[in-house]
GROMACS .gro file of C-alpha atoms in nm:
model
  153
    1UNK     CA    1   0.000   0.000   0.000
    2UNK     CA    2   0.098   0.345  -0.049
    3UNK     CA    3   0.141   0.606   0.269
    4UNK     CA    4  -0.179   0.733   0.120
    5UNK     CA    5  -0.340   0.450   0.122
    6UNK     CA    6  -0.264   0.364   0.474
    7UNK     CA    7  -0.355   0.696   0.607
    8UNK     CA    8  -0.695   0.615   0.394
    9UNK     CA    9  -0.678   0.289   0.619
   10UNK     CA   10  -0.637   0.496   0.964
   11UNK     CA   11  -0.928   0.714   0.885
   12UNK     CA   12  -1.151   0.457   0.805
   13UNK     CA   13  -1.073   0.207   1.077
   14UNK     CA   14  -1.150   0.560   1.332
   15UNK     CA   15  -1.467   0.658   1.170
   16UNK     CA   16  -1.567   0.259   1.200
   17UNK     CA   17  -1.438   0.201   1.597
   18UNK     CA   18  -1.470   0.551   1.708
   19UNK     CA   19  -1.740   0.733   1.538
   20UNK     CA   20  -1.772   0.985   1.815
   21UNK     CA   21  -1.434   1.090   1.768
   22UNK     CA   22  -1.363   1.065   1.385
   23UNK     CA   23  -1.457   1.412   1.330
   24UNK     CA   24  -1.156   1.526   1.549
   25UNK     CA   25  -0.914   1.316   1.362
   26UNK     CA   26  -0.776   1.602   1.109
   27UNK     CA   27  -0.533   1.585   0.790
   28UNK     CA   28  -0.326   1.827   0.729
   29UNK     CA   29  -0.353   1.726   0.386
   30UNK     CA   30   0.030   1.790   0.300
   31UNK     CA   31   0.100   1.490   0.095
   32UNK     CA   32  -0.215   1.558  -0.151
   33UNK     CA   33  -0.142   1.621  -0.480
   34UNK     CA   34  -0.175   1.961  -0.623
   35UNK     CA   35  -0.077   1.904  -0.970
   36UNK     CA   36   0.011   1.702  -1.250
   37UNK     CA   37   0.356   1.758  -1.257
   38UNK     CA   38   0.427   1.541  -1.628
   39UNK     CA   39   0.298   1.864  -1.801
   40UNK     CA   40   0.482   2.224  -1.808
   41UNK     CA   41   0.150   2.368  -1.793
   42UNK     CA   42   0.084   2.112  -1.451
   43UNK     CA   43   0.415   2.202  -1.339
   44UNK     CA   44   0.289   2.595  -1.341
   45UNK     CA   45   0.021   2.524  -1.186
   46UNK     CA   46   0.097   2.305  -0.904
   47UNK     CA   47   0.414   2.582  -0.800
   48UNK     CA   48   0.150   2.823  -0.813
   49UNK     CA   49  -0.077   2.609  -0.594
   50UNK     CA   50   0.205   2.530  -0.351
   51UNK     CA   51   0.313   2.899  -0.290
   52UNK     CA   52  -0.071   2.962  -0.255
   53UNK     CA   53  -0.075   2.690   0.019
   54UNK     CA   54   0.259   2.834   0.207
   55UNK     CA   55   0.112   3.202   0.210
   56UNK     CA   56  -0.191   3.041   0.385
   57UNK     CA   57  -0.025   2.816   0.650
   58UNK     CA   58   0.075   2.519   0.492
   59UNK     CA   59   0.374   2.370   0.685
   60UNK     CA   60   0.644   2.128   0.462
   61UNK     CA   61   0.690   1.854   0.729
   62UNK     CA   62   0.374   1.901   0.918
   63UNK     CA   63   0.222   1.585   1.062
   64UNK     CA   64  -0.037   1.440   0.830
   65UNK     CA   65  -0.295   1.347   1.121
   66UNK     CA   66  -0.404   1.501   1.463
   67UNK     CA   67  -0.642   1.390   1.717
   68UNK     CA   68  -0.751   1.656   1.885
   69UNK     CA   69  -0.840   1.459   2.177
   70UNK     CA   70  -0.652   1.497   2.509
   71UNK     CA   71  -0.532   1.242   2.712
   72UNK     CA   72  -0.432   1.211   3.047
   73UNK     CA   73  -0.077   1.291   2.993
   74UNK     CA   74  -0.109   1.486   2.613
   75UNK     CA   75  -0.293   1.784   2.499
   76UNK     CA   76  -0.372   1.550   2.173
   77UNK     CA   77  -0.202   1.350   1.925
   78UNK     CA   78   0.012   1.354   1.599
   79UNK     CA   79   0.111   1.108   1.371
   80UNK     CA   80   0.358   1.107   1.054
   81UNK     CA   81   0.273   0.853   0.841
   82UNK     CA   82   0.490   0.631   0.634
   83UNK     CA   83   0.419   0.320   0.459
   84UNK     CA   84   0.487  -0.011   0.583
   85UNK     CA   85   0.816  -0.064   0.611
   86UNK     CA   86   0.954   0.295   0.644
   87UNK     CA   87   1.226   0.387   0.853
   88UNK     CA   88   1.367   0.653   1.041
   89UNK     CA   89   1.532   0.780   0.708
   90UNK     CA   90   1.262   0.832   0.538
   91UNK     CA   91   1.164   1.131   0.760
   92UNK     CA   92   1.278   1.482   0.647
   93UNK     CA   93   1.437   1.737   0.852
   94UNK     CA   94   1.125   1.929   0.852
   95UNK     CA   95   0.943   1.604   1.032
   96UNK     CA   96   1.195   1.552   1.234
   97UNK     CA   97   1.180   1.889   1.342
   98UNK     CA   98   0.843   1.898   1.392
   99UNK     CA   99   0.761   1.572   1.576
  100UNK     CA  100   1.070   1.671   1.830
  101UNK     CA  101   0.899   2.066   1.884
  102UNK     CA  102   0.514   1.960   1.902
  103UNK     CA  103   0.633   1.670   2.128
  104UNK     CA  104   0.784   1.946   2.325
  105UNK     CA  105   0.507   2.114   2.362
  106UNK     CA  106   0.288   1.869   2.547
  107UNK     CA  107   0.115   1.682   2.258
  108UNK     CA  108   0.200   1.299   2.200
  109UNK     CA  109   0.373   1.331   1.803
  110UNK     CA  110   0.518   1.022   1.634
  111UNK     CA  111   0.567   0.898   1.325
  112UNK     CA  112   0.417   0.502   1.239
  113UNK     CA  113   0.522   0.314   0.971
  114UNK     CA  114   0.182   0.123   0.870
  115UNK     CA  115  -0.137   0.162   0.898
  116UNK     CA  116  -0.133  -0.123   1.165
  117UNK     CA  117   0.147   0.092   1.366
  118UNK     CA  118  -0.115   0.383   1.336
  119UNK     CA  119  -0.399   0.247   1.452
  120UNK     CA  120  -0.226   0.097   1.765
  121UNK     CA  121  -0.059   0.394   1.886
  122UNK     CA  122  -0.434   0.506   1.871
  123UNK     CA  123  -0.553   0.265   2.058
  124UNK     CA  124  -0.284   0.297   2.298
  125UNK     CA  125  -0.349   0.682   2.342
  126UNK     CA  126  -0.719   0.667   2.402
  127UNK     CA  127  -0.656   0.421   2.674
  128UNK     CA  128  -0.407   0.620   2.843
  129UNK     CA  129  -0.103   0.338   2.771
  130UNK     CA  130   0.153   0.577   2.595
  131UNK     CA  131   0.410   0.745   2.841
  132UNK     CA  132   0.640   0.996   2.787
  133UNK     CA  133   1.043   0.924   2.796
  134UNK     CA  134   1.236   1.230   2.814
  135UNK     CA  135   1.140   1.362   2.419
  136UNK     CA  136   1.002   1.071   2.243
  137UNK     CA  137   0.747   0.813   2.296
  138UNK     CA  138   0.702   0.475   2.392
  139UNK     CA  139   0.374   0.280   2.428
  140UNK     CA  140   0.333   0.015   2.694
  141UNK     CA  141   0.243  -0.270   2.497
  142UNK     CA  142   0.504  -0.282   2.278
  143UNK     CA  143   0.829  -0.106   2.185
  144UNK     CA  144   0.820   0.223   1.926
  145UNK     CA  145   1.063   0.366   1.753
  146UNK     CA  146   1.238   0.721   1.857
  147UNK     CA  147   1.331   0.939   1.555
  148UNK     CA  148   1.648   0.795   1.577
  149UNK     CA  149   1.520   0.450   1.511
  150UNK     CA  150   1.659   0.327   1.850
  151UNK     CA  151   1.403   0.131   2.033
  152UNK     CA  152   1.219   0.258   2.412
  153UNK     CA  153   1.097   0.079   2.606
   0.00000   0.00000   0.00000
């Protein structure tokens, strides 16, 4: 699947289990495309679209999906998607950047690789099992990956 496709797969399995909260779970709808960029003409338009989007808040390595549901120990959640499979290199600087600073700020932020990675750190949120570890996150069922890749526990 593509990180589109599980992102489709994390929305859907929320509206389906949690229809009372789906309407908080947001996308910041950064990895949508915004034109076909095979064309000169698509080309134009799409870097006309994207400096559009900048000028009215659109953040390059934003996180693509936010709860907006607190927890016990968050203000609310958000998650970077990747596809199955991804690893720590696959995030930007920008995401990096971003899950370290919102983190900072009191929310829970991570990045899952999977829509099966997603939906458990979810799950794991709305029952109160993630805990915070000095910057980064680790979930009591299971271990999660830092930015770094190294594994809490």
């Amino acid at each position: 699947m593509s990180e589109y496709d599980e992102q489709c797969a994390v929305v859907k399995f929320v509206e389906r289990q949690y229809p009372k909260l789906a309407p908080h779970l947001v996308s910041s709808l950064n990895g949508v495309a915004i034109g076909n960029f095979k064309t000169k003409q698509g080309r134009v338009q799409g870097a006309i679209r994207i400096k559009r989007e900048k000028k009215a808040g659109m953040k390059v390595g934003w996180p693509d999906l936010s709860l907006s549901i607190p927890s016990e120990q968050y203000h609310g959640l958000y998650i970077e998607m990747k596809k199955q499979g991804g690893v720590p290199s696959d995030l930007s600087d920008e995401q990096k950047f971003y899950i370290e600073s919102i983190h900072a700020l009191g929310y829970c932020c991570v990045w899952c690789a999977g829509a099966d990675e997603a939906i458990e750190v979810i799950k794991d949120y709305l029952a109160n099992k993630i805990i915070p570890t000095s910057g980064k996150v680790a979930r009591t069922r299971r271990k999660s990956k830092s930015i770094k890749g190294e594994k809490n526990v």
